[in-house]
Amino acid sequence: TGGTHTDVVVFNPASQTVVVSAKAETTHHDLALGIGEALTRLSALEWEGGLAAIDRIHLSTTLATNAIAENLGHRVGLILMGYDADRAGARKLVAGLPQISVALLRGRHNFYGQEDEPLDAAALREAVTNLENTVSGWAVSGFFSVKNPGHELAAAAIIKSLSTKPVTMGRDLTGRLDAIRRAATAALNAGLVPIIARLLDAVKLAAGQAGLTARLMVVKGDGSLVSEDWAREKPLEHVDRGPRAV
């Protein structure tokens, strides 16, 4: 689901064949409606066992890809720590991602993972308080967090104590040293979290109404499968998963 249509396919892994399939229009205002309609059309078809024979649900979507391409991600509070080491890069990052509100804080580790400057916890609390009502989630990135994630972990803990909105840490998404790209990755992921959560909730609702109790798995961008919980935390990992599932 994600584009103009929502497609449902029953696949038999033993025979490597498509058993039946159905299609309905994607209802972007309420994704559960289109998914439910597709399942209703599927259940109207005849095949051995019917919906009760479904062993597992594999979800694939282009919602993440479309949201990035169309700049539809939710507004994110981006906490950058130690980025005074590349102020030009930080300014370019902010200009390139219009859906973020950024807070540049003191707190820096060096290349060897040693702390050069402590995290400014007071400034972080002030930033979270100021941005809380304008963002849907948080992204946290330390300049050398791949060498020492201490500041990211501490910042995430402080944010969670002040906000119920989801937090993405850059060090959980990539181990590369490119701090600017890592921060952008964290911000994009945080902006997609509400979008993918809405989809997963819709799938579970529609499946439950259709009587489907099978385990829900999500297709990653590389074609592998991950759990629903994993998919909720790292939606950026699933960009291009729609084409991968075809």
PDB file of C-alpha atoms in Angstrom:
ATOM      1  CA  THR A   1       0.000   0.000   0.000  1.00  0.00           C
ATOM      2  CA  GLY A   2       1.026   3.630  -0.276  1.00  0.00           C
ATOM      3  CA  GLY A   3       0.342   4.775  -3.814  1.00  0.00           C
ATOM      4  CA  THR A   4      -2.878   4.857  -5.812  1.00  0.00           C
ATOM      5  CA  HIS A   5      -3.819   1.274  -4.996  1.00  0.00           C
ATOM      6  CA  THR A   6      -3.499  -1.234  -2.211  1.00  0.00           C
ATOM      7  CA  ASP A   7      -2.725  -4.741  -3.431  1.00  0.00           C
ATOM      8  CA  VAL A   8      -3.168  -7.973  -1.483  1.00  0.00           C
ATOM      9  CA  VAL A   9      -1.647 -11.226  -2.657  1.00  0.00           C
ATOM     10  CA  VAL A  10      -1.892 -14.717  -1.214  1.00  0.00           C
ATOM     11  CA  PHE A  11       1.370 -16.516  -1.901  1.00  0.00           C
ATOM     12  CA  ASN A  12       2.110 -20.205  -1.360  1.00  0.00           C
ATOM     13  CA  PRO A  13       5.814 -20.578  -0.461  1.00  0.00           C
ATOM     14  CA  ALA A  14       5.711 -24.360  -0.935  1.00  0.00           C
ATOM     15  CA  SER A  15       4.660 -24.162  -4.576  1.00  0.00           C
ATOM     16  CA  GLN A  16       6.143 -20.656  -5.128  1.00  0.00           C
ATOM     17  CA  THR A  17       2.876 -19.535  -6.705  1.00  0.00           C
ATOM     18  CA  VAL A  18       0.386 -16.708  -6.261  1.00  0.00           C
ATOM     19  CA  VAL A  19      -2.896 -18.283  -5.167  1.00  0.00           C
ATOM     20  CA  VAL A  20      -5.217 -15.272  -5.459  1.00  0.00           C
ATOM     21  CA  SER A  21      -4.951 -11.490  -5.453  1.00  0.00           C
ATOM     22  CA  ALA A  22      -7.144  -8.423  -5.117  1.00  0.00           C
ATOM     23  CA  LYS A  23      -6.855  -4.645  -5.368  1.00  0.00           C
ATOM     24  CA  ALA A  24      -8.573  -1.574  -3.917  1.00  0.00           C
ATOM     25  CA  GLU A  25      -7.956   2.164  -3.972  1.00  0.00           C
ATOM     26  CA  THR A  26      -5.659   3.484  -1.251  1.00  0.00           C
ATOM     27  CA  THR A  27      -7.625   5.738   1.095  1.00  0.00           C
ATOM     28  CA  HIS A  28      -4.947   8.125   2.357  1.00  0.00           C
ATOM     29  CA  HIS A  29      -7.285   9.922   4.766  1.00  0.00           C
ATOM     30  CA  ASP A  30      -7.881   6.598   6.544  1.00  0.00           C
ATOM     31  CA  LEU A  31      -5.571   3.816   5.375  1.00  0.00           C
ATOM     32  CA  ALA A  32      -7.577   1.130   7.203  1.00  0.00           C
ATOM     33  CA  LEU A  33     -10.523   1.659   4.841  1.00  0.00           C
ATOM     34  CA  GLY A  34      -8.606   0.838   1.655  1.00  0.00           C
ATOM     35  CA  ILE A  35      -6.755  -2.040   3.277  1.00  0.00           C
ATOM     36  CA  GLY A  36     -10.016  -3.376   4.644  1.00  0.00           C
ATOM     37  CA  GLU A  37     -11.676  -3.129   1.226  1.00  0.00           C
ATOM     38  CA  ALA A  38      -8.806  -5.020  -0.388  1.00  0.00           C
ATOM     39  CA  LEU A  39      -9.123  -7.779   2.228  1.00  0.00           C
ATOM     40  CA  THR A  40     -12.887  -7.895   1.736  1.00  0.00           C
ATOM     41  CA  ARG A  41     -12.427  -8.403  -1.988  1.00  0.00           C
ATOM     42  CA  LEU A  42      -9.810 -11.050  -1.282  1.00  0.00           C
ATOM     43  CA  SER A  43     -12.086 -12.951   1.080  1.00  0.00           C
ATOM     44  CA  ALA A  44     -14.816 -12.983  -1.572  1.00  0.00           C
ATOM     45  CA  LEU A  45     -12.588 -15.125  -3.786  1.00  0.00           C
ATOM     46  CA  GLU A  46     -12.390 -18.890  -3.418  1.00  0.00           C
ATOM     47  CA  TRP A  47      -9.222 -20.729  -2.505  1.00  0.00           C
ATOM     48  CA  GLU A  48      -8.366 -23.572  -0.204  1.00  0.00           C
ATOM     49  CA  GLY A  49      -8.636 -22.572   3.428  1.00  0.00           C
ATOM     50  CA  GLY A  50      -9.628 -18.963   2.804  1.00  0.00           C
ATOM     51  CA  LEU A  51      -8.295 -16.226   5.066  1.00  0.00           C
ATOM     52  CA  ALA A  52      -7.981 -18.760   7.878  1.00  0.00           C
ATOM     53  CA  ALA A  53      -5.132 -20.371   5.928  1.00  0.00           C
ATOM     54  CA  ILE A  54      -2.991 -17.220   6.118  1.00  0.00           C
ATOM     55  CA  ASP A  55       0.096 -18.043   8.165  1.00  0.00           C
ATOM     56  CA  ARG A  56       1.877 -14.677   8.079  1.00  0.00           C
ATOM     57  CA  ILE A  57       1.284 -11.144   6.826  1.00  0.00           C
ATOM     58  CA  HIS A  58       4.115  -9.413   4.935  1.00  0.00           C
ATOM     59  CA  LEU A  59       3.619  -5.671   4.613  1.00  0.00           C
ATOM     60  CA  SER A  60       5.265  -3.570   1.941  1.00  0.00           C
ATOM     61  CA  THR A  61       4.704   0.134   1.336  1.00  0.00           C
ATOM     62  CA  THR A  62       5.897   3.128  -0.645  1.00  0.00           C
ATOM     63  CA  LEU A  63       4.669   5.591   1.988  1.00  0.00           C
ATOM     64  CA  ALA A  64       8.179   6.284   3.310  1.00  0.00           C
ATOM     65  CA  THR A  65       9.619   6.812  -0.165  1.00  0.00           C
ATOM     66  CA  ASN A  66       6.739   9.070  -1.183  1.00  0.00           C
ATOM     67  CA  ALA A  67       6.956  11.116   2.009  1.00  0.00           C
ATOM     68  CA  ILE A  68      10.660  11.840   1.443  1.00  0.00           C
ATOM     69  CA  ALA A  69      10.165  12.653  -2.247  1.00  0.00           C
ATOM     70  CA  GLU A  70       7.234  14.962  -1.521  1.00  0.00           C
ATOM     71  CA  ASN A  71       8.616  16.417   1.735  1.00  0.00           C
ATOM     72  CA  LEU A  72       5.636  15.120   3.684  1.00  0.00           C
ATOM     73  CA  GLY A  73       7.522  13.942   6.760  1.00  0.00           C
ATOM     74  CA  HIS A  74       6.376  15.278  10.123  1.00  0.00           C
ATOM     75  CA  ARG A  75       8.213  18.159  11.807  1.00  0.00           C
ATOM     76  CA  VAL A  76      11.120  16.981  13.908  1.00  0.00           C
ATOM     77  CA  GLY A  77      13.083  18.493  16.756  1.00  0.00           C
ATOM     78  CA  LEU A  78      16.741  17.861  15.834  1.00  0.00           C
ATOM     79  CA  ILE A  79      19.231  17.998  18.691  1.00  0.00           C
ATOM     80  CA  LEU A  80      22.825  18.447  17.463  1.00  0.00           C
ATOM     81  CA  MET A  81      25.679  18.125  19.943  1.00  0.00           C
ATOM     82  CA  GLY A  82      29.245  19.135  19.169  1.00  0.00           C
ATOM     83  CA  TYR A  83      28.482  20.297  15.643  1.00  0.00           C
ATOM     84  CA  ASP A  84      30.424  23.499  16.177  1.00  0.00           C
ATOM     85  CA  ALA A  85      33.230  21.433  14.617  1.00  0.00           C
ATOM     86  CA  ASP A  86      31.418  21.806  11.284  1.00  0.00           C
ATOM     87  CA  ARG A  87      29.159  24.836  11.527  1.00  0.00           C
ATOM     88  CA  ALA A  88      29.016  25.235   7.742  1.00  0.00           C
ATOM     89  CA  GLY A  89      27.851  21.658   7.364  1.00  0.00           C
ATOM     90  CA  ALA A  90      25.266  22.101  10.109  1.00  0.00           C
ATOM     91  CA  ARG A  91      23.857  25.233   8.437  1.00  0.00           C
ATOM     92  CA  LYS A  92      23.647  23.385   5.125  1.00  0.00           C
ATOM     93  CA  LEU A  93      21.877  20.486   6.824  1.00  0.00           C
ATOM     94  CA  VAL A  94      19.259  22.757   8.369  1.00  0.00           C
ATOM     95  CA  ALA A  95      18.664  24.535   5.052  1.00  0.00           C
ATOM     96  CA  GLY A  96      18.250  21.214   3.226  1.00  0.00           C
ATOM     97  CA  LEU A  97      15.682  19.776   5.633  1.00  0.00           C
ATOM     98  CA  PRO A  98      12.887  22.328   6.003  1.00  0.00           C
ATOM     99  CA  GLN A  99      10.775  20.071   8.205  1.00  0.00           C
ATOM    100  CA  ILE A 100      13.082  20.313  11.209  1.00  0.00           C
ATOM    101  CA  SER A 101      13.549  22.632  14.150  1.00  0.00           C
ATOM    102  CA  VAL A 102      17.175  22.444  15.230  1.00  0.00           C
ATOM    103  CA  ALA A 103      18.908  23.042  18.546  1.00  0.00           C
ATOM    104  CA  LEU A 104      22.722  23.279  18.497  1.00  0.00           C
ATOM    105  CA  LEU A 105      24.069  22.333  21.922  1.00  0.00           C
ATOM    106  CA  ARG A 106      27.436  22.140  23.606  1.00  0.00           C
ATOM    107  CA  GLY A 107      28.715  18.643  24.274  1.00  0.00           C
ATOM    108  CA  ARG A 108      31.509  17.047  22.302  1.00  0.00           C
ATOM    109  CA  HIS A 109      33.619  13.906  22.059  1.00  0.00           C
ATOM    110  CA  ASN A 110      36.776  13.727  20.010  1.00  0.00           C
ATOM    111  CA  PHE A 111      37.756  11.211  17.345  1.00  0.00           C
ATOM    112  CA  TYR A 112      39.044   8.836  20.025  1.00  0.00           C
ATOM    113  CA  GLY A 113      35.779   8.865  21.962  1.00  0.00           C
ATOM    114  CA  GLN A 114      37.093  11.033  24.783  1.00  0.00           C
ATOM    115  CA  GLU A 115      34.850  13.781  26.128  1.00  0.00           C
ATOM    116  CA  ASP A 116      36.177  17.233  25.303  1.00  0.00           C
ATOM    117  CA  GLU A 117      33.099  19.090  26.519  1.00  0.00           C
ATOM    118  CA  PRO A 118      30.178  17.880  28.713  1.00  0.00           C
ATOM    119  CA  LEU A 119      26.627  17.809  27.437  1.00  0.00           C
ATOM    120  CA  ASP A 120      24.722  21.007  28.232  1.00  0.00           C
ATOM    121  CA  ALA A 121      21.741  19.314  29.875  1.00  0.00           C
ATOM    122  CA  ALA A 122      20.118  22.598  30.932  1.00  0.00           C
ATOM    123  CA  ALA A 123      20.102  23.919  27.361  1.00  0.00           C
ATOM    124  CA  LEU A 124      18.681  20.600  26.176  1.00  0.00           C
ATOM    125  CA  ARG A 125      15.792  20.770  28.631  1.00  0.00           C
ATOM    126  CA  GLU A 126      15.070  24.336  27.545  1.00  0.00           C
ATOM    127  CA  ALA A 127      15.084  23.330  23.860  1.00  0.00           C
ATOM    128  CA  VAL A 128      12.732  20.405  24.462  1.00  0.00           C
ATOM    129  CA  THR A 129      10.339  22.616  26.423  1.00  0.00           C
ATOM    130  CA  ASN A 130      10.346  25.253  23.681  1.00  0.00           C
ATOM    131  CA  LEU A 131       9.834  22.797  20.798  1.00  0.00           C
ATOM    132  CA  GLU A 132       7.573  20.198  22.401  1.00  0.00           C
ATOM    133  CA  ASN A 133       4.307  21.619  21.046  1.00  0.00           C
ATOM    134  CA  THR A 134       5.581  22.080  17.482  1.00  0.00           C
ATOM    135  CA  VAL A 135       7.187  18.703  16.686  1.00  0.00           C
ATOM    136  CA  SER A 136       5.977  15.122  16.264  1.00  0.00           C
ATOM    137  CA  GLY A 137       9.241  13.453  17.224  1.00  0.00           C
ATOM    138  CA  TRP A 138      12.891  13.933  18.087  1.00  0.00           C
ATOM    139  CA  ALA A 139      16.218  13.159  16.450  1.00  0.00           C
ATOM    140  CA  VAL A 140      19.463  13.220  18.418  1.00  0.00           C
ATOM    141  CA  SER A 141      22.946  13.275  16.900  1.00  0.00           C
ATOM    142  CA  GLY A 142      26.370  13.752  18.458  1.00  0.00           C
ATOM    143  CA  PHE A 143      29.250  14.712  16.150  1.00  0.00           C
ATOM    144  CA  PHE A 144      31.365  11.698  17.171  1.00  0.00           C
ATOM    145  CA  SER A 145      28.609   9.485  18.594  1.00  0.00           C
ATOM    146  CA  VAL A 146      29.897   6.488  16.627  1.00  0.00           C
ATOM    147  CA  LYS A 147      33.031   6.728  18.764  1.00  0.00           C
ATOM    148  CA  ASN A 148      31.194   7.385  22.024  1.00  0.00           C
ATOM    149  CA  PRO A 149      27.360   7.374  22.198  1.00  0.00           C
ATOM    150  CA  GLY A 150      27.297   8.707  25.765  1.00  0.00           C
ATOM    151  CA  HIS A 151      25.871  12.132  24.935  1.00  0.00           C
ATOM    152  CA  GLU A 152      23.229  10.723  22.592  1.00  0.00           C
ATOM    153  CA  LEU A 153      22.103   8.232  25.222  1.00  0.00           C
ATOM    154  CA  ALA A 154      21.994  10.901  27.919  1.00  0.00           C
ATOM    155  CA  ALA A 155      20.148  13.357  25.657  1.00  0.00           C
ATOM    156  CA  ALA A 156      17.591  10.710  24.641  1.00  0.00           C
ATOM    157  CA  ALA A 157      16.949   9.908  28.322  1.00  0.00           C
ATOM    158  CA  ILE A 158      16.382  13.578  29.134  1.00  0.00           C
ATOM    159  CA  ILE A 159      14.030  14.030  26.171  1.00  0.00           C
ATOM    160  CA  LYS A 160      12.012  10.946  27.155  1.00  0.00           C
ATOM    161  CA  SER A 161      11.649  12.338  30.669  1.00  0.00           C
ATOM    162  CA  LEU A 162      10.091  15.506  29.252  1.00  0.00           C
ATOM    163  CA  SER A 163       8.239  14.254  26.157  1.00  0.00           C
ATOM    164  CA  THR A 164       6.147  11.249  25.166  1.00  0.00           C
ATOM    165  CA  LYS A 165       7.083  11.624  21.493  1.00  0.00           C
ATOM    166  CA  PRO A 166       9.437   9.107  19.824  1.00  0.00           C
ATOM    167  CA  VAL A 167      13.203   9.654  19.831  1.00  0.00           C
ATOM    168  CA  THR A 168      15.624   8.563  17.096  1.00  0.00           C
ATOM    169  CA  MET A 169      19.357   8.395  17.808  1.00  0.00           C
ATOM    170  CA  GLY A 170      21.785   8.702  14.913  1.00  0.00           C
ATOM    171  CA  ARG A 171      24.083   6.030  16.326  1.00  0.00           C
ATOM    172  CA  ASP A 172      21.265   3.466  16.002  1.00  0.00           C
ATOM    173  CA  LEU A 173      20.962   4.010  12.248  1.00  0.00           C
ATOM    174  CA  THR A 174      24.532   4.121  10.965  1.00  0.00           C
ATOM    175  CA  GLY A 175      28.076   3.605  12.160  1.00  0.00           C
ATOM    176  CA  ARG A 176      29.642   5.947   9.624  1.00  0.00           C
ATOM    177  CA  LEU A 177      31.692   8.947  10.712  1.00  0.00           C
ATOM    178  CA  ASP A 178      29.971  11.383   8.331  1.00  0.00           C
ATOM    179  CA  ALA A 179      28.274  13.414  11.067  1.00  0.00           C
ATOM    180  CA  ILE A 180      26.193  15.651   8.783  1.00  0.00           C
ATOM    181  CA  ARG A 181      24.777  12.728   6.849  1.00  0.00           C
ATOM    182  CA  ARG A 182      24.149  10.796  10.068  1.00  0.00           C
ATOM    183  CA  ALA A 183      22.205  13.742  11.498  1.00  0.00           C
ATOM    184  CA  ALA A 184      20.132  14.018   8.304  1.00  0.00           C
ATOM    185  CA  THR A 185      19.422  10.285   8.452  1.00  0.00           C
ATOM    186  CA  ALA A 186      18.223  10.579  12.047  1.00  0.00           C
ATOM    187  CA  ALA A 187      16.002  13.557  11.209  1.00  0.00           C
ATOM    188  CA  LEU A 188      14.426  11.845   8.211  1.00  0.00           C
ATOM    189  CA  ASN A 189      13.800   8.681  10.236  1.00  0.00           C
ATOM    190  CA  ALA A 190      12.145  10.658  13.037  1.00  0.00           C
ATOM    191  CA  GLY A 191       9.901  12.399  10.510  1.00  0.00           C
ATOM    192  CA  LEU A 192       8.731   9.052   9.134  1.00  0.00           C
ATOM    193  CA  VAL A 193       7.978   7.396  12.479  1.00  0.00           C
ATOM    194  CA  PRO A 194       4.406   8.813  12.769  1.00  0.00           C
ATOM    195  CA  ILE A 195       3.659   7.955   9.124  1.00  0.00           C
ATOM    196  CA  ILE A 196       4.686   4.317   9.416  1.00  0.00           C
ATOM    197  CA  ALA A 197       3.041   3.985  12.834  1.00  0.00           C
ATOM    198  CA  ARG A 198      -0.233   5.139  11.271  1.00  0.00           C
ATOM    199  CA  LEU A 199       0.107   2.529   8.522  1.00  0.00           C
ATOM    200  CA  LEU A 200       0.949  -0.322  10.887  1.00  0.00           C
ATOM    201  CA  ASP A 201      -1.980   0.588  13.118  1.00  0.00           C
ATOM    202  CA  ALA A 202      -4.265   0.610  10.052  1.00  0.00           C
ATOM    203  CA  VAL A 203      -3.035  -2.797   8.885  1.00  0.00           C
ATOM    204  CA  LYS A 204      -3.581  -4.314  12.313  1.00  0.00           C
ATOM    205  CA  LEU A 205      -7.057  -2.798  12.543  1.00  0.00           C
ATOM    206  CA  ALA A 206      -8.122  -3.975   9.080  1.00  0.00           C
ATOM    207  CA  ALA A 207      -6.611  -7.421   9.585  1.00  0.00           C
ATOM    208  CA  GLY A 208      -8.354  -7.813  12.915  1.00  0.00           C
ATOM    209  CA  GLN A 209     -11.700  -6.821  11.431  1.00  0.00           C
ATOM    210  CA  ALA A 210     -11.164  -9.419   8.688  1.00  0.00           C
ATOM    211  CA  GLY A 211     -10.424 -12.095  11.277  1.00  0.00           C
ATOM    212  CA  LEU A 212      -6.706 -12.316  10.442  1.00  0.00           C
ATOM    213  CA  THR A 213      -4.559 -13.108  13.474  1.00  0.00           C
ATOM    214  CA  ALA A 214      -1.332 -14.003  11.639  1.00  0.00           C
ATOM    215  CA  ARG A 215       1.935 -12.381  12.678  1.00  0.00           C
ATOM    216  CA  LEU A 216       2.728  -9.094  10.934  1.00  0.00           C
ATOM    217  CA  MET A 217       6.183  -8.723   9.342  1.00  0.00           C
ATOM    218  CA  VAL A 218       7.503  -5.770   7.341  1.00  0.00           C
ATOM    219  CA  VAL A 219       9.632  -5.813   4.182  1.00  0.00           C
ATOM    220  CA  LYS A 220      12.902  -3.849   4.410  1.00  0.00           C
ATOM    221  CA  GLY A 221      14.527  -2.012   1.535  1.00  0.00           C
ATOM    222  CA  ASP A 222      16.891  -4.955   0.944  1.00  0.00           C
ATOM    223  CA  GLY A 223      13.994  -7.424   0.676  1.00  0.00           C
ATOM    224  CA  SER A 224      14.454  -8.998   4.113  1.00  0.00           C
ATOM    225  CA  LEU A 225      11.773  -9.097   6.803  1.00  0.00           C
ATOM    226  CA  VAL A 226      11.691  -7.407  10.206  1.00  0.00           C
ATOM    227  CA  SER A 227       9.300  -7.352  13.114  1.00  0.00           C
ATOM    228  CA  GLU A 228       6.580  -4.755  13.520  1.00  0.00           C
ATOM    229  CA  ASP A 229       8.359  -3.196  16.535  1.00  0.00           C
ATOM    230  CA  TRP A 230      11.618  -2.877  14.579  1.00  0.00           C
ATOM    231  CA  ALA A 231       9.772  -1.263  11.675  1.00  0.00           C
ATOM    232  CA  ARG A 232       8.171   1.310  13.963  1.00  0.00           C
ATOM    233  CA  GLU A 233      11.561   2.448  15.250  1.00  0.00           C
ATOM    234  CA  LYS A 234      13.485   2.513  11.952  1.00  0.00           C
ATOM    235  CA  PRO A 235      11.108   3.367   9.094  1.00  0.00           C
ATOM    236  CA  LEU A 236      13.923   4.882   7.012  1.00  0.00           C
ATOM    237  CA  GLU A 237      15.376   1.372   6.647  1.00  0.00           C
ATOM    238  CA  HIS A 238      12.349   0.475   4.542  1.00  0.00           C
ATOM    239  CA  VAL A 239      12.659   3.060   1.772  1.00  0.00           C
ATOM    240  CA  ASP A 240      12.209   1.290  -1.595  1.00  0.00           C
ATOM    241  CA  ARG A 241      10.546  -1.675   0.091  1.00  0.00           C
ATOM    242  CA  GLY A 242       7.498  -1.367  -2.188  1.00  0.00           C
ATOM    243  CA  PRO A 243       9.408  -2.281  -5.370  1.00  0.00           C
ATOM    244  CA  ARG A 244      11.423  -4.889  -3.432  1.00  0.00           C
ATOM    245  CA  ALA A 245       8.248  -6.822  -2.620  1.00  0.00           C
ATOM    246  CA  VAL A 246       7.076  -7.107  -6.209  1.00  0.00           C
TER     247      VAL A 246
END
